[in-house]
Coordinates of N, CA and C and ligand atoms in Angstrom, one line a residue:
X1 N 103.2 96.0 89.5 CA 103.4 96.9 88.5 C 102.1 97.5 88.0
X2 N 102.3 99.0 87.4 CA 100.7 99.3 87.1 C 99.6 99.1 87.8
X3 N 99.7 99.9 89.2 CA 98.8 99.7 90.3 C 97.6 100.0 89.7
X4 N 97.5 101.3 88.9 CA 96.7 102.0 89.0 C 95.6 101.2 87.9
X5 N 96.0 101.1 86.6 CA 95.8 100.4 85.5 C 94.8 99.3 85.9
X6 N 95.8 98.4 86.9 CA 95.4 97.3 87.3 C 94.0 97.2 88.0
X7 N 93.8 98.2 89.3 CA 93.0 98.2 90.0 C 91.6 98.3 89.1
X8 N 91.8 99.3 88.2 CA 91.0 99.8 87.0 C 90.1 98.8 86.4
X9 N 91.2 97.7 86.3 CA 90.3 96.2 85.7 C 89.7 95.4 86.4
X10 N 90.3 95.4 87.3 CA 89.9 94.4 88.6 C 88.7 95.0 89.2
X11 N 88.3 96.5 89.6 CA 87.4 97.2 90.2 C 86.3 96.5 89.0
X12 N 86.1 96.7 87.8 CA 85.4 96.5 86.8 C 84.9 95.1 87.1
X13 N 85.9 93.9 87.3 CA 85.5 92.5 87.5 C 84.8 92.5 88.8
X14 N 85.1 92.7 89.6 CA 84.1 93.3 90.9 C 82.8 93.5 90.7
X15 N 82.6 94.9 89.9 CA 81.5 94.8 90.2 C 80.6 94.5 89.1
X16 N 81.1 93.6 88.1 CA 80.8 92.9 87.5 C 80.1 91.4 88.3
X17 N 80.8 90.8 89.1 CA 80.9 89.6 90.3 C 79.4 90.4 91.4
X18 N 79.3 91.6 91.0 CA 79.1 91.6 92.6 C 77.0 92.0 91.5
X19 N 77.2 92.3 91.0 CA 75.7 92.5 90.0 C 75.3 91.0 89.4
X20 N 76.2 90.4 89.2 CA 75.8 88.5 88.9 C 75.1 88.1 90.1
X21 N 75.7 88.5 91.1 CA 75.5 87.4 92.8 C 74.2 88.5 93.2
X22 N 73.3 89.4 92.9 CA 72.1 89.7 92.8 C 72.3 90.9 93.9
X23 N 73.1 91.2 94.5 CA 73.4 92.7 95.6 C 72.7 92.4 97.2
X24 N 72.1 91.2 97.1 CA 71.2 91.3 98.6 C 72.3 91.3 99.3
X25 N 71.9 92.4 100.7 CA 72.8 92.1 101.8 C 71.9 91.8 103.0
X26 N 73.3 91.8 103.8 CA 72.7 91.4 105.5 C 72.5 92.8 106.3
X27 N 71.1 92.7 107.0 CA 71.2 94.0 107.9 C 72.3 94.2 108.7
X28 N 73.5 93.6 108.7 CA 74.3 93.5 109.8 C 75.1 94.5 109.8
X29 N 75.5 95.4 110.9 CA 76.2 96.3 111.2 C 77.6 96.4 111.9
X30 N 78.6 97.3 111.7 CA 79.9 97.6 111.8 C 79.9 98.7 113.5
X31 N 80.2 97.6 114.6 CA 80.4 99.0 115.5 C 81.7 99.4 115.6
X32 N 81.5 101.1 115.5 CA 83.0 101.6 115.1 C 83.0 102.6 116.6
X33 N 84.3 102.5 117.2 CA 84.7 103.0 118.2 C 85.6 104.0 117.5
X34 N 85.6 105.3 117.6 CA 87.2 106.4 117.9 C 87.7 106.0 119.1
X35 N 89.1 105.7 118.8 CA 90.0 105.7 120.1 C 90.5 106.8 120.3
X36 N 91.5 107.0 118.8 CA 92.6 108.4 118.7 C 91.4 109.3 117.5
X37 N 91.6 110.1 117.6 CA 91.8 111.7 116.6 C 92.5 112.5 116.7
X38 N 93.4 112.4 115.4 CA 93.9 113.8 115.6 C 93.5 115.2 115.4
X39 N 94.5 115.7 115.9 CA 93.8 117.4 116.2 C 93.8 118.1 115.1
X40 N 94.4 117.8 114.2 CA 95.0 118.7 112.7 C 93.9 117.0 111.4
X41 N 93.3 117.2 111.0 CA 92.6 116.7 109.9 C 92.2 116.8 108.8
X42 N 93.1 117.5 107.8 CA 92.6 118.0 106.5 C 92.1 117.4 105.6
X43 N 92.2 116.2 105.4 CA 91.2 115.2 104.7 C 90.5 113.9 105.3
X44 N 89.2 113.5 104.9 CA 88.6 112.4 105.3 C 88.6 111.3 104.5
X45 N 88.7 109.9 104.8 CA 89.0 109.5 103.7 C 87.1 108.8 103.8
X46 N 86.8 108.7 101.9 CA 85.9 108.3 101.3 C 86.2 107.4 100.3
X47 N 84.9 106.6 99.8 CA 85.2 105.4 98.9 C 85.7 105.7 98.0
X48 N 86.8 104.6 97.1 CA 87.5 104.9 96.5 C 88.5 105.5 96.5
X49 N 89.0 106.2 98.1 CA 90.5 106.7 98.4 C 91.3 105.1 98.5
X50 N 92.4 105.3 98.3 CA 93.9 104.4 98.6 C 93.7 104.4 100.0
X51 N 93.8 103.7 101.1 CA 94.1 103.9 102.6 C 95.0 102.8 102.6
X52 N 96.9 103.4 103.5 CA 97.2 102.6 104.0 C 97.3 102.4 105.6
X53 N 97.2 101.2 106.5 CA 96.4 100.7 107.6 C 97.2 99.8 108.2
X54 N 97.6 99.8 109.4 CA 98.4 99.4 110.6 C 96.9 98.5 111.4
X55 N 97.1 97.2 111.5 CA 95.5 96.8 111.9 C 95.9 95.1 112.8
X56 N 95.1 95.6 113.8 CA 95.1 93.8 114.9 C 94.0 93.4 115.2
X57 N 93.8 92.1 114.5 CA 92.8 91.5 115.0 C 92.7 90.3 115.8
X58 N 91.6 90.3 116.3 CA 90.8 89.8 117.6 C 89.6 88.8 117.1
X59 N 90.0 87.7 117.8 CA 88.2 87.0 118.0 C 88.4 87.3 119.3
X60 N 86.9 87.0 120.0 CA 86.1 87.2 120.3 C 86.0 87.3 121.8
X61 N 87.2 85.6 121.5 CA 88.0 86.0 123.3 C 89.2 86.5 123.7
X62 N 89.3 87.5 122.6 CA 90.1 88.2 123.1 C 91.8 87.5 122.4
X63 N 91.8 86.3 121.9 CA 93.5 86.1 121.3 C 93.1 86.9 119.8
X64 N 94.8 87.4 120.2 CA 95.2 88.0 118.4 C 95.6 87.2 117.3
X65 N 94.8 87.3 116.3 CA 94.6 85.9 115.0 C 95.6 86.9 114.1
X66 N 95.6 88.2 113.9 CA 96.7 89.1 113.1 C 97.0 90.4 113.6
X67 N 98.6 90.8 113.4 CA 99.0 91.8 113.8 C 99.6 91.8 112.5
X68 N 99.7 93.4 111.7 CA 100.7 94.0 111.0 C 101.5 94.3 111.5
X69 N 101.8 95.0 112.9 CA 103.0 95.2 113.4 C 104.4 94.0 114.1
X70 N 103.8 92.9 113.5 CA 104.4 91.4 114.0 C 105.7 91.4 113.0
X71 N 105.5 92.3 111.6 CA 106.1 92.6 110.6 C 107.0 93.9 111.7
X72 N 108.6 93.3 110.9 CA 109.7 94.7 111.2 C 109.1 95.8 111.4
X73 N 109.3 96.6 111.7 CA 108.5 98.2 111.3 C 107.5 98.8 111.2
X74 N 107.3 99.4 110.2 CA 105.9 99.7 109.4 C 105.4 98.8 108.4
X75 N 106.7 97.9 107.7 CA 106.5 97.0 106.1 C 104.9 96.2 106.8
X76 N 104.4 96.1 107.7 CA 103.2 94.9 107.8 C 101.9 95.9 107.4
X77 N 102.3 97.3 107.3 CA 101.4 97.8 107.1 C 100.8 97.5 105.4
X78 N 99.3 97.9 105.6 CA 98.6 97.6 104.1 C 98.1 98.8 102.9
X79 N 98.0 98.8 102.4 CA 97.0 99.1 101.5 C 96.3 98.7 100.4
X80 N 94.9 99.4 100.3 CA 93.6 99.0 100.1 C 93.1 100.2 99.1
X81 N 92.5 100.0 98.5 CA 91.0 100.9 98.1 C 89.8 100.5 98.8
X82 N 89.7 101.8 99.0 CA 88.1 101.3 100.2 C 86.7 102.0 99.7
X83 N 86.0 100.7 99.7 CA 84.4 100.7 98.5 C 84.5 99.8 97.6
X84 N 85.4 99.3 97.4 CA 85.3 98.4 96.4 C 85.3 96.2 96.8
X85 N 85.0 96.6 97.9 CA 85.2 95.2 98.6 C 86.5 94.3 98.2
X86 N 87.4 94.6 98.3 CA 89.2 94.6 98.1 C 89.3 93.8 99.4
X87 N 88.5 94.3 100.5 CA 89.0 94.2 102.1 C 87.4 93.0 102.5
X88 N 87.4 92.7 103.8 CA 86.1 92.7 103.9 C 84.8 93.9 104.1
X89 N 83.9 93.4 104.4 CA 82.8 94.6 104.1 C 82.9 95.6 105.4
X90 N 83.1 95.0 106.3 CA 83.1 95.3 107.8 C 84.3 96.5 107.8
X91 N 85.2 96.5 106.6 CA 86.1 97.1 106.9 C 85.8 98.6 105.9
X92 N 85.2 98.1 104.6 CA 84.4 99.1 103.8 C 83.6 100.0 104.0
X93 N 82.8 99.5 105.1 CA 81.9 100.4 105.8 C 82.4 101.0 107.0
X94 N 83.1 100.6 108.0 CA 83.4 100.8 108.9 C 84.8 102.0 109.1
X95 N 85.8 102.1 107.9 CA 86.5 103.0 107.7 C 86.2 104.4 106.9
X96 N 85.1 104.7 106.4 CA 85.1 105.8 106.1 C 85.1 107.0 107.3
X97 N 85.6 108.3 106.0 CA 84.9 109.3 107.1 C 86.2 109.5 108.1
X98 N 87.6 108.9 108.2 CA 88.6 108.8 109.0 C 89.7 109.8 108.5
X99 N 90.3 110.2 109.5 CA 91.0 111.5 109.7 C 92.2 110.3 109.3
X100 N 94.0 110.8 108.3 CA 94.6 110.1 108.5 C 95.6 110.5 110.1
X101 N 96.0 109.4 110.8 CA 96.3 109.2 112.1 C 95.5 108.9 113.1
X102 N 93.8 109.0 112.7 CA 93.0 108.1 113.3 C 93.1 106.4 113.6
X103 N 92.7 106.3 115.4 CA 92.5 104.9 115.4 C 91.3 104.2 115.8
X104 N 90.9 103.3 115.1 CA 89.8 102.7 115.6 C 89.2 101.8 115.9
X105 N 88.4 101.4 116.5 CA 87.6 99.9 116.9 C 87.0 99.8 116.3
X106 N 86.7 98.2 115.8 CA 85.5 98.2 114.5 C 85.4 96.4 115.3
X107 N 83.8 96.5 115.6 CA 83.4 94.8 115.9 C 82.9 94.6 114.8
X108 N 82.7 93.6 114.1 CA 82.4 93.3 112.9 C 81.8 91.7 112.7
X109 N 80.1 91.9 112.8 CA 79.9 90.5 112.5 C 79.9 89.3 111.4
X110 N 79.8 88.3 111.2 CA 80.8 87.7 110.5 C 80.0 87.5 109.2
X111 N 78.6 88.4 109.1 CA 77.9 88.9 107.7 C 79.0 90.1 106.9
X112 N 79.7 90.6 108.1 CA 80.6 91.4 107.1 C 81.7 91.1 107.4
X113 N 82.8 90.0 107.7 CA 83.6 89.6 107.5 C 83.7 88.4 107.1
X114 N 83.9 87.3 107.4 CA 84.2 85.7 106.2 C 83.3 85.2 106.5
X115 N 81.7 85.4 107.7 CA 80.7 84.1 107.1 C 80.4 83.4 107.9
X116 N 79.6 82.4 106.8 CA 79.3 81.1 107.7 C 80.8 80.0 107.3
X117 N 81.4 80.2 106.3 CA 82.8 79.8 106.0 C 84.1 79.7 106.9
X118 N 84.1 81.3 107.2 CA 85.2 81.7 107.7 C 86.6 81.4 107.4
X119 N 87.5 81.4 107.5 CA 88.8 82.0 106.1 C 90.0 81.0 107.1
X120 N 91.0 80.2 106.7 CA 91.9 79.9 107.1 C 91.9 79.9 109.0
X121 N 93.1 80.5 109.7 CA 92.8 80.6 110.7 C 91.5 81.1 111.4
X122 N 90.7 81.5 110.6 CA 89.1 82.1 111.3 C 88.1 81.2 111.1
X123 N 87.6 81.1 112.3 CA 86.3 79.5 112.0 C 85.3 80.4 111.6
X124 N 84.3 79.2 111.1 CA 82.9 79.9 110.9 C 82.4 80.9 111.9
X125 N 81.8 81.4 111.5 CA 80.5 82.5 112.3 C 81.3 83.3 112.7
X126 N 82.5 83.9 112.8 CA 83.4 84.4 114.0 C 82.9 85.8 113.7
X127 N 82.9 86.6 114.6 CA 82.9 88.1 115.2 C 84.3 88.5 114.9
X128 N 84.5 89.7 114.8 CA 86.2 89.8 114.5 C 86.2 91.8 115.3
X129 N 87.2 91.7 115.6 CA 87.7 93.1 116.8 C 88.5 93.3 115.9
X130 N 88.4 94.7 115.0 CA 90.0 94.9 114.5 C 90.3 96.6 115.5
X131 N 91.3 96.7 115.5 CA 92.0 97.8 116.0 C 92.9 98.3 114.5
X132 N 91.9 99.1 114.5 CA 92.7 99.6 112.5 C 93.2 101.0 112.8
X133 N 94.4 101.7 112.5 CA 95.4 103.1 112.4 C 95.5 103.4 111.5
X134 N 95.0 104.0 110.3 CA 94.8 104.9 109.5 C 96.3 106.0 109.2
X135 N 97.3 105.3 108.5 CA 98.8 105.7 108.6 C 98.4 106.8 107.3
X136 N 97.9 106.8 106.2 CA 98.1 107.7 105.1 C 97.0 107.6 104.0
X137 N 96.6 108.6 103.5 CA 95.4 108.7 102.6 C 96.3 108.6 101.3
X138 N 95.7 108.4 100.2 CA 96.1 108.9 98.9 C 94.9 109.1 97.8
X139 N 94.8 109.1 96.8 CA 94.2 109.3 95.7 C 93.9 108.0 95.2
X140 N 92.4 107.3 95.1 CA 92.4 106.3 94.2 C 92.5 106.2 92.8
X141 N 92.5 105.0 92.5 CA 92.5 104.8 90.7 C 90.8 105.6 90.2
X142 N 89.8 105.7 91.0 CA 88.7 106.1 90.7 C 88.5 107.4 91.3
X143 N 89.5 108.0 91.7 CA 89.1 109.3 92.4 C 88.5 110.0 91.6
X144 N 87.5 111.3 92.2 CA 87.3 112.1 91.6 C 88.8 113.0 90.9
X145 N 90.1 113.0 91.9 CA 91.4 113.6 91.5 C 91.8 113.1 90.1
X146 N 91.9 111.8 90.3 CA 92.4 110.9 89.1 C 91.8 111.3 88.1
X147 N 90.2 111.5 88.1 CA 89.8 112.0 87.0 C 90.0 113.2 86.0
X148 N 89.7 114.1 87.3 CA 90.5 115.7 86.6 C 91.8 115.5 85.9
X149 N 92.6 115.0 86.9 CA 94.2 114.8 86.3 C 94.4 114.0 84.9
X150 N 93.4 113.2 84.3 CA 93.6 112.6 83.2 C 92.3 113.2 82.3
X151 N 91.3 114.1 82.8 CA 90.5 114.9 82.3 C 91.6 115.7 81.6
X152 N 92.5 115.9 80.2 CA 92.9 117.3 80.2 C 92.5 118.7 79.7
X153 N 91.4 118.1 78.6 CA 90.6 119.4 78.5 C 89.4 120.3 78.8
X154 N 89.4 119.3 80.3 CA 88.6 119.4 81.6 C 86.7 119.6 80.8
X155 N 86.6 119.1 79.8 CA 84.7 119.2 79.2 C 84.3 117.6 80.3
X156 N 84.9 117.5 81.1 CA 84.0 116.3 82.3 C 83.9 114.6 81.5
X157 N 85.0 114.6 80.3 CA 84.5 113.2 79.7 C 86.2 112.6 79.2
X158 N 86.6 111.6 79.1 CA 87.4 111.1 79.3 C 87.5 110.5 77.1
X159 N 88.4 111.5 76.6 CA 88.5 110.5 75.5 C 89.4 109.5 75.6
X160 N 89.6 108.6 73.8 CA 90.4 107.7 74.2 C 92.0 108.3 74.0
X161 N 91.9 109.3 73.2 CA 93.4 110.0 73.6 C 93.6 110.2 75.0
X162 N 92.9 110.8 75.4 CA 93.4 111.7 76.7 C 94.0 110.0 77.7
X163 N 92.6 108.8 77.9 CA 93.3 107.2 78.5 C 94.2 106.8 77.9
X164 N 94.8 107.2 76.8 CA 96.0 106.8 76.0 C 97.2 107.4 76.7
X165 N 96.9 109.1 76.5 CA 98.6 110.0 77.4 C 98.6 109.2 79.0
X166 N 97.7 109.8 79.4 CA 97.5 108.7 81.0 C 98.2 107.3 81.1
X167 N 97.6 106.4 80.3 CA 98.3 105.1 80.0 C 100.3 105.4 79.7
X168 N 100.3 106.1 78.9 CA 102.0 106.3 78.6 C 102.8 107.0 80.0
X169 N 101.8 108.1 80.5 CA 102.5 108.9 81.6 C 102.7 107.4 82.9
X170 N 101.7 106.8 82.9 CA 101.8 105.5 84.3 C 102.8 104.7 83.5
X171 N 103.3 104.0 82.7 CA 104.3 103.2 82.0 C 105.5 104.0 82.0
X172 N 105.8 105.6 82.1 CA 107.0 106.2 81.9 C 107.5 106.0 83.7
X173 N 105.8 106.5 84.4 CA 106.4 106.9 86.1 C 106.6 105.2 86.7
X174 N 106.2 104.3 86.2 CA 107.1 103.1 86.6 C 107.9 102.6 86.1
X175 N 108.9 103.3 85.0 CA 110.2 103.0 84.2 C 109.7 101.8 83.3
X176 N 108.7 101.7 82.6 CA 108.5 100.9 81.6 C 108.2 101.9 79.8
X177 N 108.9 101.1 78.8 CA 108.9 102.0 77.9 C 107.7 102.0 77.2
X178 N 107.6 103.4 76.6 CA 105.7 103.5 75.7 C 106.0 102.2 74.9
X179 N 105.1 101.7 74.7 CA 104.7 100.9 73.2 C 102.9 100.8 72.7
X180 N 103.6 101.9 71.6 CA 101.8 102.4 71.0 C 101.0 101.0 71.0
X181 N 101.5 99.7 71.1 CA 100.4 98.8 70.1 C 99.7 98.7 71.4
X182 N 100.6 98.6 72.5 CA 100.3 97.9 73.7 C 99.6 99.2 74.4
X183 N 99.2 100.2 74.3 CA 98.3 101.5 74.8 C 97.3 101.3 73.8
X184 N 97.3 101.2 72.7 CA 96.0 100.9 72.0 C 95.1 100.1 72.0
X185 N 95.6 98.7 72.4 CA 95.1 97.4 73.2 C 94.2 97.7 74.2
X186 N 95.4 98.4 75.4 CA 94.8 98.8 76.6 C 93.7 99.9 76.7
X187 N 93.5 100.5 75.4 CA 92.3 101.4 75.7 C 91.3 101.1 75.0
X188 N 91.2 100.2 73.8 CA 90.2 99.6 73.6 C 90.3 98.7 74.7
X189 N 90.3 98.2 75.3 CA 89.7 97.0 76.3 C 89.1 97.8 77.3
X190 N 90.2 99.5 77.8 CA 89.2 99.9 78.9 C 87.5 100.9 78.3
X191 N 88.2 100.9 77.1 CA 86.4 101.5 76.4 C 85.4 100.6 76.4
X192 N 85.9 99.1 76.0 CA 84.7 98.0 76.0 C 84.1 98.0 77.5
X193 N 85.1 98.0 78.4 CA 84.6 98.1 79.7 C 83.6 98.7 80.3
X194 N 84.3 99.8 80.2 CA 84.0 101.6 81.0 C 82.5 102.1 80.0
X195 N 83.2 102.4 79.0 CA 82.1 103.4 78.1 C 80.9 102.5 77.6
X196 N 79.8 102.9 78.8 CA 78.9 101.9 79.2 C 77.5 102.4 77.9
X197 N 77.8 103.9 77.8 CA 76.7 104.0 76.4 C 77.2 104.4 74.9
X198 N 78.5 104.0 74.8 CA 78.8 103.3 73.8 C 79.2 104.8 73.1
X199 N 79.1 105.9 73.9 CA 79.4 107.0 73.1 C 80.7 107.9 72.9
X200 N 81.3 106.6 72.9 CA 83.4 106.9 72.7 C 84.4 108.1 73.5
X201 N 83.2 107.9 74.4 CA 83.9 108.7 76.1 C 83.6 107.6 77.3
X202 N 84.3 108.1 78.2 CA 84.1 107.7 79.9 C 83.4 108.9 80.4
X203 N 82.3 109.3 80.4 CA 81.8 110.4 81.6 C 82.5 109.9 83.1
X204 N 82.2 110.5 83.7 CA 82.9 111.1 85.0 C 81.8 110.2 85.9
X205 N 80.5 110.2 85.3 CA 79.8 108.9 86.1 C 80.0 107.4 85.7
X206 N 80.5 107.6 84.5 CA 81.1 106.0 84.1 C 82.2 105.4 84.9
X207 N 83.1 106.7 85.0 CA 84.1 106.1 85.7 C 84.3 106.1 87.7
X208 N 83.8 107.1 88.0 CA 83.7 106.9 89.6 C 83.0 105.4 89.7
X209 N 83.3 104.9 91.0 CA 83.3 103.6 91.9 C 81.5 104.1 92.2
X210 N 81.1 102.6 91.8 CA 79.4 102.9 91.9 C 79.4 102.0 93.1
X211 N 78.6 102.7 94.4 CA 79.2 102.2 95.5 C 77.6 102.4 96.4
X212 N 77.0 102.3 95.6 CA 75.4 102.1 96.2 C 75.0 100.8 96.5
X213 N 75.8 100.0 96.4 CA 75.9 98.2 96.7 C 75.9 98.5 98.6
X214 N 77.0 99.1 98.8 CA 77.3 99.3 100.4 C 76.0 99.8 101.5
Ligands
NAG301 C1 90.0 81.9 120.9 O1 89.2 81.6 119.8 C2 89.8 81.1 118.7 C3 88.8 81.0 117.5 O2 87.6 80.5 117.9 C4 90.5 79.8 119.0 O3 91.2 79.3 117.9 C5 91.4 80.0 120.2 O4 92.0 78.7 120.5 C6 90.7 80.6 121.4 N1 91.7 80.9 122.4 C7 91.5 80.6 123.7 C8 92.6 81.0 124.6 O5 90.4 80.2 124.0
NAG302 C1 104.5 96.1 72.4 O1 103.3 95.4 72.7 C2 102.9 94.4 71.8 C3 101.5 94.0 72.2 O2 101.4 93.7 73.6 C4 103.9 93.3 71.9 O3 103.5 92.3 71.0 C5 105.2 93.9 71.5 O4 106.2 92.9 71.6 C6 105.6 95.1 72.3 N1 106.8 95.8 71.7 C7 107.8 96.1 72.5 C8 109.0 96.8 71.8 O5 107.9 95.8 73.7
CA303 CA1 88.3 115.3 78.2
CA304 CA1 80.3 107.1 77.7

């Protein structure tokens, strides 16, 4: 429920998590193969888009540890926000810039995927091969789109009216009914958050995905 809302807080605890743990990364790099492109490509997707993703992966010798198409149909397919480390990194970095119906190769060392840890069926140190298809773009909760669209008097700053109608219009389009106490709640919490100089807006730099960590 409340994808959008949701992401909104969660992105916040992110990079909240990710400015504690001090930002150092690994030189380590994402090789990305084109397999497919298509010939018609009107959008690219960038951080902060929705991407949903048809994706198989591979260690190293070659057995498959996951298929989404192992799932009925299309249902195994995913979606993600991408830039906000939602996914692993290997996959943050390595999917921008993609045409939707693009397919790709992405080798990805285990600095940008699970580690010296490594996750359930993945041992430590592993290398990982995904074969990721790029099924459909959308608009993130941090898009620059999202922003206009809840911008309404378009001066580039986000009051708490304007996250208030926003908040009622997302509770009406998922069949939940308004309740003023509970949008008032929710906008003071996203001002304590967001409105980082305290000056009872969201600018447009408050709110995009600060994605200079990558
Ligand atoms: C391939 O590697 C994975 C992970 O190291 C391991 O679990 C699997 O048994 C290996 N498969 C073969 C056929 O060697
Ligand atoms: C509205 O939200 C408030 C605060 O979350 C809650 O206590 C109240 O029960 C809600 N009212 C209705 C009619 O759902
Ligand atoms: Ca405004
Ligand atoms: Ca502000």
């Amino acid at each position: 429920m409340l994808l959008t809302v949701l992401s909104w807080f969660c992105s916040s605890l992110l990079l909240l998590l990710q400015a504690a743990s001090g930002g150092k990364l690994p030189e380590a790099e994402v090789k990305v193969e084109v397999m497919h492109r298509p010939f018609l490509c009107h959008r690219k997707s960038k951080y902060g888009d929705m991407l949903l993703v048809h994706h198989d992966g591979y260690f190293e010798n070659g057995t498959v540890f996951h298929s989404s198409r192992d799932q009925a149909g299309d249902s195994g397919a995913v979606w993600f926000t991408l830039g906000i480390k939602e996914v692993i990194k290997g996959w943050d970095k390595g999917l921008q810039g993609m045409c939707s119906g693009e397919k790709r190769k992405l080798v990805i060392p285990p600095a940008l995927a699970y580690g010296k840890e490594g996750k359930g069926k993945i041992p430590p140190e592993s290398t990982l091969t995904f074969i990721i298809e790029l099924l459909e773009i959308r608009n993130g909760p941090r898009s620059h789109e999202s922003f206009q669209e809840m911008d309404l008097n378009d001066d580039w700053k986000l009051s708490k009216h304007e996250v208030k109608e926003y908040l009622k219009k997302e509770f009406e389009r998922h069949g939940y009914p308004p309740n003023d106490t509970l949008h008032e709640n929710m906008v003071a919490d996203i001002f304590a958050k967001e409105d980082e100089n305290k000056d009872g807006f969201i600018s447009s730099r408050e709110f995009t995905y600060k994605h200079d960590e990558l």
